[in-house]
Coordinates of C-alpha atoms and ligand atoms in Angstrom, one line a residue:
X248 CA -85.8 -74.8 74.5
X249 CA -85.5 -74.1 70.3
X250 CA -87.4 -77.0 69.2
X251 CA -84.6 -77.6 66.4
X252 CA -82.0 -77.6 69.6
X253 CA -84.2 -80.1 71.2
X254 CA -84.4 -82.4 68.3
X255 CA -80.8 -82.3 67.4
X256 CA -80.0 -83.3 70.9
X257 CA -82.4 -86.4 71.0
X258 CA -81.1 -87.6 67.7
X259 CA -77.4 -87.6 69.2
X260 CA -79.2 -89.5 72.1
X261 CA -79.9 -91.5 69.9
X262 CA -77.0 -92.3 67.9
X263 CA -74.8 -92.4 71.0
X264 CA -76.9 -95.1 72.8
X265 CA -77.1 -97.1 69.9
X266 CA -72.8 -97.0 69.8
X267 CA -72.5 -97.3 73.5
X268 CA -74.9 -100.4 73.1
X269 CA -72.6 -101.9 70.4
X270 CA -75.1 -101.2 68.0
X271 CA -74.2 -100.4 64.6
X272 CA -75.0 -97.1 62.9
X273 CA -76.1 -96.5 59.2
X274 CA -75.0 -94.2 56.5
X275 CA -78.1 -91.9 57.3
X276 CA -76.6 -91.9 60.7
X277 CA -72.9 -90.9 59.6
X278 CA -74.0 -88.6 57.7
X279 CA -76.1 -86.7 60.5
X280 CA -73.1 -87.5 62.8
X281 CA -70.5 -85.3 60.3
X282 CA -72.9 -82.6 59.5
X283 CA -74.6 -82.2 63.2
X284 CA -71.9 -84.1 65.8
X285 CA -69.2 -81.5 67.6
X286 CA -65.4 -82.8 67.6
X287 CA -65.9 -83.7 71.3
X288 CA -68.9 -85.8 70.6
X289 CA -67.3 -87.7 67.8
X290 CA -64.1 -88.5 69.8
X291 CA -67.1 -89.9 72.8
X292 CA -68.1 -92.1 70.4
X293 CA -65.0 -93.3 68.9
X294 CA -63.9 -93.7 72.1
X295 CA -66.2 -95.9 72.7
X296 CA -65.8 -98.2 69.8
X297 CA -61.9 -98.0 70.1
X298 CA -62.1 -99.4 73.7
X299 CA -63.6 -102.5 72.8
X300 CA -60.9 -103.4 71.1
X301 CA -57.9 -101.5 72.8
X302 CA -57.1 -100.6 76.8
X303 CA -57.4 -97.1 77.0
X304 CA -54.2 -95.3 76.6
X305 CA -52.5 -98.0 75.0
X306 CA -50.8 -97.1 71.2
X307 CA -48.8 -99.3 69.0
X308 CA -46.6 -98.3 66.1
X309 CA -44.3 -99.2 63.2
X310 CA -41.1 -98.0 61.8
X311 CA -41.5 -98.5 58.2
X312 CA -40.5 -97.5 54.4
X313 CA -42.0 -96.8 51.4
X314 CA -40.1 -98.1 48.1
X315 CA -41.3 -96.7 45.3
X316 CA -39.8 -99.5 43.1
X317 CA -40.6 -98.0 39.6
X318 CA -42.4 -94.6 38.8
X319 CA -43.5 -95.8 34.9
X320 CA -47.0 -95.6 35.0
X321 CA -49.8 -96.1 32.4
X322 CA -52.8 -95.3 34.4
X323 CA -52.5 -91.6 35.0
X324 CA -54.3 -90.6 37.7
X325 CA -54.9 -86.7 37.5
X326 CA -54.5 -86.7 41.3
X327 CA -51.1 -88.5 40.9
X328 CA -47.8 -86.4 40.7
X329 CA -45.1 -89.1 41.0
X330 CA -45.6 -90.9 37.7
X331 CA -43.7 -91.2 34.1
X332 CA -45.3 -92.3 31.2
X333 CA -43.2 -94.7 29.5
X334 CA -40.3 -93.9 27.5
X335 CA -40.7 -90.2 29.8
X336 CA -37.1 -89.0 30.3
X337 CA -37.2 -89.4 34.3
X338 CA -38.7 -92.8 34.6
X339 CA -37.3 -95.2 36.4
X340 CA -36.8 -99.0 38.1
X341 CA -35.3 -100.0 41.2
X342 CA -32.6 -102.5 41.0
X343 CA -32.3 -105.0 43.1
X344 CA -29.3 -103.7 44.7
X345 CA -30.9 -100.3 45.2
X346 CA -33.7 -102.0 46.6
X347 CA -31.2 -103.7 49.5
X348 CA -29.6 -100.5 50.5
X349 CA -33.2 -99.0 51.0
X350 CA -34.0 -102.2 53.7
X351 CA -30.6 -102.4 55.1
X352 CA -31.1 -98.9 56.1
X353 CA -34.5 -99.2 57.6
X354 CA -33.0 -101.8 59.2
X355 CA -30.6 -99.9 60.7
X356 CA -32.9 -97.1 61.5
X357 CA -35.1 -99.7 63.4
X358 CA -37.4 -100.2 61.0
X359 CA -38.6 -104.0 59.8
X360 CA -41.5 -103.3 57.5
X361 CA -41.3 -102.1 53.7
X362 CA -44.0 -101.2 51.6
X363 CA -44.1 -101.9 47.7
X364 CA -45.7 -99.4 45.9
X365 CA -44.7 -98.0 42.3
X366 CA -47.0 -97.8 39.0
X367 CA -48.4 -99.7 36.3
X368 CA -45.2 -100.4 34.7
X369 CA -45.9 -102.4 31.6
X370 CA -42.2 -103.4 30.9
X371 CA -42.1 -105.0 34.2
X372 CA -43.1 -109.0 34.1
X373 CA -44.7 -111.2 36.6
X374 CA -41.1 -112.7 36.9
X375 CA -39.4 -109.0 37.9
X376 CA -41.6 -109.4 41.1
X377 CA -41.1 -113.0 42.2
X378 CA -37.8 -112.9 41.4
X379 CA -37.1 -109.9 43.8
X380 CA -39.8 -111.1 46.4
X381 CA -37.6 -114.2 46.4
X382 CA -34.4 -112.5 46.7
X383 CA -35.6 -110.5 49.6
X384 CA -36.7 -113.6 51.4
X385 CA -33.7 -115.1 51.0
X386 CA -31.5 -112.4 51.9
X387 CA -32.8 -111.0 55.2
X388 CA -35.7 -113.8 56.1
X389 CA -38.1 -112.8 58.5
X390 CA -35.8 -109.7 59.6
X391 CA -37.8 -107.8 57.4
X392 CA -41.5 -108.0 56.3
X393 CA -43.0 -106.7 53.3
X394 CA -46.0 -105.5 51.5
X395 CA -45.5 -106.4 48.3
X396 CA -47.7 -104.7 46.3
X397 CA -50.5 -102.5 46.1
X398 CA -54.2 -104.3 45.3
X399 CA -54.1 -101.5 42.0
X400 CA -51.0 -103.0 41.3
X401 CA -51.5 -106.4 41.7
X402 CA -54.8 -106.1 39.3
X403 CA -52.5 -104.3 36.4
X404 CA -49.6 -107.4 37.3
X405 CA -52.4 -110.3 37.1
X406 CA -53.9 -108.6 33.9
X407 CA -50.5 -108.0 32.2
X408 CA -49.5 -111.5 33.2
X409 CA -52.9 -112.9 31.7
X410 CA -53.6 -115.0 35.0
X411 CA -56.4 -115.1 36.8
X412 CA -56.4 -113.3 40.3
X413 CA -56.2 -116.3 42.0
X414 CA -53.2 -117.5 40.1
X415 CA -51.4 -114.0 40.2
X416 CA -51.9 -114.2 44.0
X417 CA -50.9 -118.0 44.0
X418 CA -47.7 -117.3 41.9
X419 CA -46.4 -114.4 44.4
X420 CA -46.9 -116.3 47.6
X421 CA -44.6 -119.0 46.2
X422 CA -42.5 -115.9 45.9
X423 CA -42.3 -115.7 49.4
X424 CA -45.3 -112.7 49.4
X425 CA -47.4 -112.2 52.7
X426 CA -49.6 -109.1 52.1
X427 CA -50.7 -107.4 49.4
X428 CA -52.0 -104.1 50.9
X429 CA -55.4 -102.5 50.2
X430 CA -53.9 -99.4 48.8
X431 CA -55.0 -97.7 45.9
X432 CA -58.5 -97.8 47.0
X433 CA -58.4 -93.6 47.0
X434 CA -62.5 -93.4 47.4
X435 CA -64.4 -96.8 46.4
X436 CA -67.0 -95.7 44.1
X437 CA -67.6 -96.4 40.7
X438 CA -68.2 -92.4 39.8
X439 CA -65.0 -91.6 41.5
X440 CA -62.8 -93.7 40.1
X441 CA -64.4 -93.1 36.4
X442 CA -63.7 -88.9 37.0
X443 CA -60.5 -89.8 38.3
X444 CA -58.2 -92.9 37.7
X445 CA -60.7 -94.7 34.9
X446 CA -57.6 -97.1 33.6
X447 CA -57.1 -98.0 37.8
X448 CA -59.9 -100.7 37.9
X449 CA -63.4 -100.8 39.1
X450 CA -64.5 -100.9 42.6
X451 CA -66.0 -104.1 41.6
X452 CA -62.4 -105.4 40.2
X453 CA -60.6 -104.3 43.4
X454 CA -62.9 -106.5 45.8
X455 CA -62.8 -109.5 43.3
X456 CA -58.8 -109.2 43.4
X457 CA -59.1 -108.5 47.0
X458 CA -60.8 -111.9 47.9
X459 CA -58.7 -113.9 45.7
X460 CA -55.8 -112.2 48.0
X461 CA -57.7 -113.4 50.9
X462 CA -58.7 -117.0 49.2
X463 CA -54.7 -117.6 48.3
X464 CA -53.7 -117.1 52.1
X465 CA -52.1 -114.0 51.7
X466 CA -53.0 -111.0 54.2
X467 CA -54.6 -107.7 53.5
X468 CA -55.4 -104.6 54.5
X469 CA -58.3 -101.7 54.0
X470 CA -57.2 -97.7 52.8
X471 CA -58.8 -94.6 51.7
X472 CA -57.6 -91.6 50.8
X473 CA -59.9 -88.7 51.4
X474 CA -59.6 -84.4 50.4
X475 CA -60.3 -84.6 46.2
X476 CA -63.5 -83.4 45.4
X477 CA -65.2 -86.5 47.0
X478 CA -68.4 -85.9 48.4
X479 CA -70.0 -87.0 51.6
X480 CA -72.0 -89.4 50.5
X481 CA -69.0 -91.1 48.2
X482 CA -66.9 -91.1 51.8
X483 CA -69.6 -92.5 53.3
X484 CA -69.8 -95.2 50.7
X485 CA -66.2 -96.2 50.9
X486 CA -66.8 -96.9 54.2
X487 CA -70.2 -99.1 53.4
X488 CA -68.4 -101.2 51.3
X489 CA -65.6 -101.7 53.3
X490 CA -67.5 -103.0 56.4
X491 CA -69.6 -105.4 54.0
X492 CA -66.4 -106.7 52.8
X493 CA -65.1 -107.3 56.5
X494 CA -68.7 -108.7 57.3
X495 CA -68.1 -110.8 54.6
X496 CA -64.5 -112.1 54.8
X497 CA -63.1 -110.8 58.5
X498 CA -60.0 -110.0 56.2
X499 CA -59.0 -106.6 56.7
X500 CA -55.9 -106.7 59.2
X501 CA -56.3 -103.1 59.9
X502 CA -57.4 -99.8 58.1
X503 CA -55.4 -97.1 57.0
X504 CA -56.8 -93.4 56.0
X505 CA -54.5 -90.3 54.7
X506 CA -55.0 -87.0 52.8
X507 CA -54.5 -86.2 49.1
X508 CA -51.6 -84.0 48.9
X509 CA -52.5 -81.8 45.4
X510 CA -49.3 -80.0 44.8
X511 CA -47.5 -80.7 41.6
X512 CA -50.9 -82.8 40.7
X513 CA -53.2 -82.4 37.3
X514 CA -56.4 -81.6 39.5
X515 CA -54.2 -79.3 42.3
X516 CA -56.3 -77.8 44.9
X517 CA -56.2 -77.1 48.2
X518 CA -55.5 -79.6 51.2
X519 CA -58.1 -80.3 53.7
X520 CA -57.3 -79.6 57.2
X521 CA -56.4 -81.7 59.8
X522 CA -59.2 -80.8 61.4
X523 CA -61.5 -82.3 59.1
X524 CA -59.1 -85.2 58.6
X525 CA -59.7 -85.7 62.5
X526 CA -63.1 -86.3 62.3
X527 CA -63.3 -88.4 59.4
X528 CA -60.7 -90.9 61.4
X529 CA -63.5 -90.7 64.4
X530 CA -66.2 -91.3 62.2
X531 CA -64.4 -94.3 60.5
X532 CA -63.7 -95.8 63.7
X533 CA -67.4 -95.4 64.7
X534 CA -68.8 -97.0 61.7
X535 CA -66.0 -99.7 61.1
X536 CA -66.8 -101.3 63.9
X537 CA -65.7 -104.9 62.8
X538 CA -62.0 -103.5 62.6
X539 CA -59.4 -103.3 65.6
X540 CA -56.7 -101.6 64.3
X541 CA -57.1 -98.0 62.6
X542 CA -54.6 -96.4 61.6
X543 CA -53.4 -92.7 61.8
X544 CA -51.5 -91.4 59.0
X545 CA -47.9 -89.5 60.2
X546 CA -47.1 -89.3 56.1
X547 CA -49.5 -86.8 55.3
X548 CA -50.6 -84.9 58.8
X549 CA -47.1 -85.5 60.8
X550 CA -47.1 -85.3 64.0
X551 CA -50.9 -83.8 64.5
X552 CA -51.7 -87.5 62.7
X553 CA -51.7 -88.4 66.9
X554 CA -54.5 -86.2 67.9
X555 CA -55.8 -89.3 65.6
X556 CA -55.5 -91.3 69.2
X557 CA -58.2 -89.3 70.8
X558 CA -60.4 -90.1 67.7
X559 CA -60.3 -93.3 67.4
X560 CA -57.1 -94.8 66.3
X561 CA -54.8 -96.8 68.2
X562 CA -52.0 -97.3 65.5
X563 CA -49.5 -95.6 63.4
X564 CA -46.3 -95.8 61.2
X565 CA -43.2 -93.6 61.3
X566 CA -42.1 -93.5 57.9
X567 CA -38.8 -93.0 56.5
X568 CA -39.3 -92.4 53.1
X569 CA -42.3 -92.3 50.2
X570 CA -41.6 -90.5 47.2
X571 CA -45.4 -90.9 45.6
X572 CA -46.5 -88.1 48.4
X573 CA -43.2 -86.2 49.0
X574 CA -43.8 -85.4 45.5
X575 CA -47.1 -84.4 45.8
X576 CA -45.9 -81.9 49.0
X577 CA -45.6 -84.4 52.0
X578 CA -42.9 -83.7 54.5
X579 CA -41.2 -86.9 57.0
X580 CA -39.4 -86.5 60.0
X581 CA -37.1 -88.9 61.4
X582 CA -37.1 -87.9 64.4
X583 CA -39.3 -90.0 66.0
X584 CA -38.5 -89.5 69.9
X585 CA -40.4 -86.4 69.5
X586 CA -43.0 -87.8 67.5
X587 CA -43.4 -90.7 70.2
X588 CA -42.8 -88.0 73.1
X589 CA -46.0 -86.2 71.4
X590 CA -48.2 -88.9 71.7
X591 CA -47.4 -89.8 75.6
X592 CA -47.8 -85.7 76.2
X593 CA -51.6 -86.8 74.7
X594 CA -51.5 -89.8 77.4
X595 CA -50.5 -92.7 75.4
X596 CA -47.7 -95.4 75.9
X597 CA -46.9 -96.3 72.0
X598 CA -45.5 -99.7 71.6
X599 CA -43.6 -100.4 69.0
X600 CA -45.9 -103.1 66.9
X601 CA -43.2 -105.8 65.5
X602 CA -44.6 -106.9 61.8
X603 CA -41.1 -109.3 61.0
X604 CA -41.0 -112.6 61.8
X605 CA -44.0 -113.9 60.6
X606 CA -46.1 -112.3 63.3
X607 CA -49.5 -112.4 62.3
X608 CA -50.6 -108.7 62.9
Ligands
SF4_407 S1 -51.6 -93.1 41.5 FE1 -50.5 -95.0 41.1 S2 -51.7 -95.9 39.4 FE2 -52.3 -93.8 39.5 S3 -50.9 -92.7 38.0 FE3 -49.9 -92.6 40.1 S4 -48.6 -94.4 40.1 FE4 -50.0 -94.7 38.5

């Protein structure tokens, strides 16, 4: 045997007994894992990892919607194509009333979880956000649950505001607020976000806002967003930081990675396959290892996000509507029999995962 062959074949020995033994791997290790591992031996492993949390063949899923509350945005991401600078002809904000007839017809669709997510709109006060938290509280209860805002957005509100993070944090949970989600994360390094999104806070910013989420009571979740010009070490050191913070806080209700969609976008390029978007879900799930849920994302690879159950995921949303990546080329499908029929053909049973009603999930 090629001495190189038989190397490469102890060192996935090795790797693989150290994840079958519940051991945790290193970046060193991911990194040999992506460059050397086949699809089949990633799914092994994820597998593996994804069964100590989850029965085998078991799948749960949300019906949800994106509101895209506002599109006026200051920070101007190149990768972003949904936003308007201010006084832009085309910017808008969401009335309250428009904001009703989005969740009365994800209600009706089935649906009972909204996302917030807009930009850093600075003619929008603290008091535009607790005063529509509060009126969505009041109007549907626990019929509906929400994620209010965006951990990028909730820096820009608290900083706007001039409160600290705790206080932001403090002030929207007597809004009625739950969860404030982990999103705009896109890659967590500091070189990233500097060639990127350099008004769109620090990595260092986003964790400090991130435990002050967690110190308030509120709920939170982890994202990334992977297929810029990120390199592997940089993916490898989202995920680093990520499992430190869950070390650190057991915080993260779940975690939550989808693809940059480039059309209409400053930078542009090409998409990454979902091939490559496969692995990177396997690979999360092996090195994440201190959290249950992750996620598939339907938004951006539709229904070939559920191969993401043989790589490690056991969860994932059926969205109705998100204009930041329709805009930016993403396509949604309501119908989701044959997105659930899909995932039972793979030999799951999804179950729909109920997030109203105060259900700690
Ligand atoms: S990604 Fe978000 S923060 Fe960045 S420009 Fe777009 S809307 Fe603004």
């Amino acid at each position: 045997m090629d001495n190189a062959v038989a190397a490469s074949g102890g060192r996935l020995a090795e790797i693989s007994e150290k994840v079958s033994h519940g051991e945790r791997i290193d970046a060193g290790e991911a990194r040999w894992l992506w460059e050397n591992a086949s699809d089949a031996e990633l799914c092994a492993m994820a597998e593996t990892v994804r069964n100590r949390f989850h029965a085998p063949g078991t799948c749960t899923y949300m019906v949800m919607r994106i509101i895209n509350y506002t599109n006026v945005c200051v920070a101007q991401c190149d990768y972003c194509a949904f936003y308007k600078l201010p006084g832009v002809e085309g910017g808008y904000v969401l009335s309250q009333e428009e904001i009703f007839r989005k969740l009365d017809e994800l209600l009706a669709l089935g649906g009972d979880l909204a996302a917030f997510n807009g930009g850093f709109n600075p003619h929008l006060p603290l008091d535009y956000y607790c005063e529509l938290f509060t009126a969505i509280r009041s109007r549907y209860g626990d019929a509906i649950e929400f994620y209010a805002l965006t951990i990028a957005e909730f820096l820009y509100l608290a900083d706007h505001a001039r409160l600290s993070y705790a206080e932001a944090a403090a002030r929207l949970k007597r809004a009625g607020v739950r969860w404030i989600t982990g999103g705009g994360s896109e890659i967590l390094t500091e070189d990233f976000r500097a060639r990127h999104s350099k008004f769109k806070y620090t990595v260092a910013e986003y964790f400090l806002a991130q435990r002050a989420i967690l110190d308030a009571g509120l709920k939170t979740t982890a994202t990334m967003v992977i297929g810029f010009d990120e390199t592997l070490d940089e993916r490898i050191e989202h995920l680093e930081r990520t499992r430190r913070f869950q070390d650190e806080t057991q915080g993260l209700a779940s975690f939550l990675c989808w693809t940059f969609k480039p059309y209409f976008t400053q930078i542009g390029g090409i998409e990454i396959t979902t091939a490559e978007y496969l692995r990177h879900l396997a690979l999360s799930r092996i090195y994440l290892d201190n959290i249950p849920r992750i996620r598939t994302s339907v938004l951006t690879q539709n229904e070939r996000a559920l191969d993401g159950l043989r790589y490690g995921a056991d969860d994932f949303d059926l969205p109705i509507e998100d204009e930041v990546t329709q805009k930016a080329g993403a396509t949604i499908s309501l119908d989701f029999e044959r997105m659930l029929n899909y995932a039972r053909e793979l030999g799951y049973s999804p179950q729909y995962r109920k997030v109203s009603g105060n259900v700690v999930t």
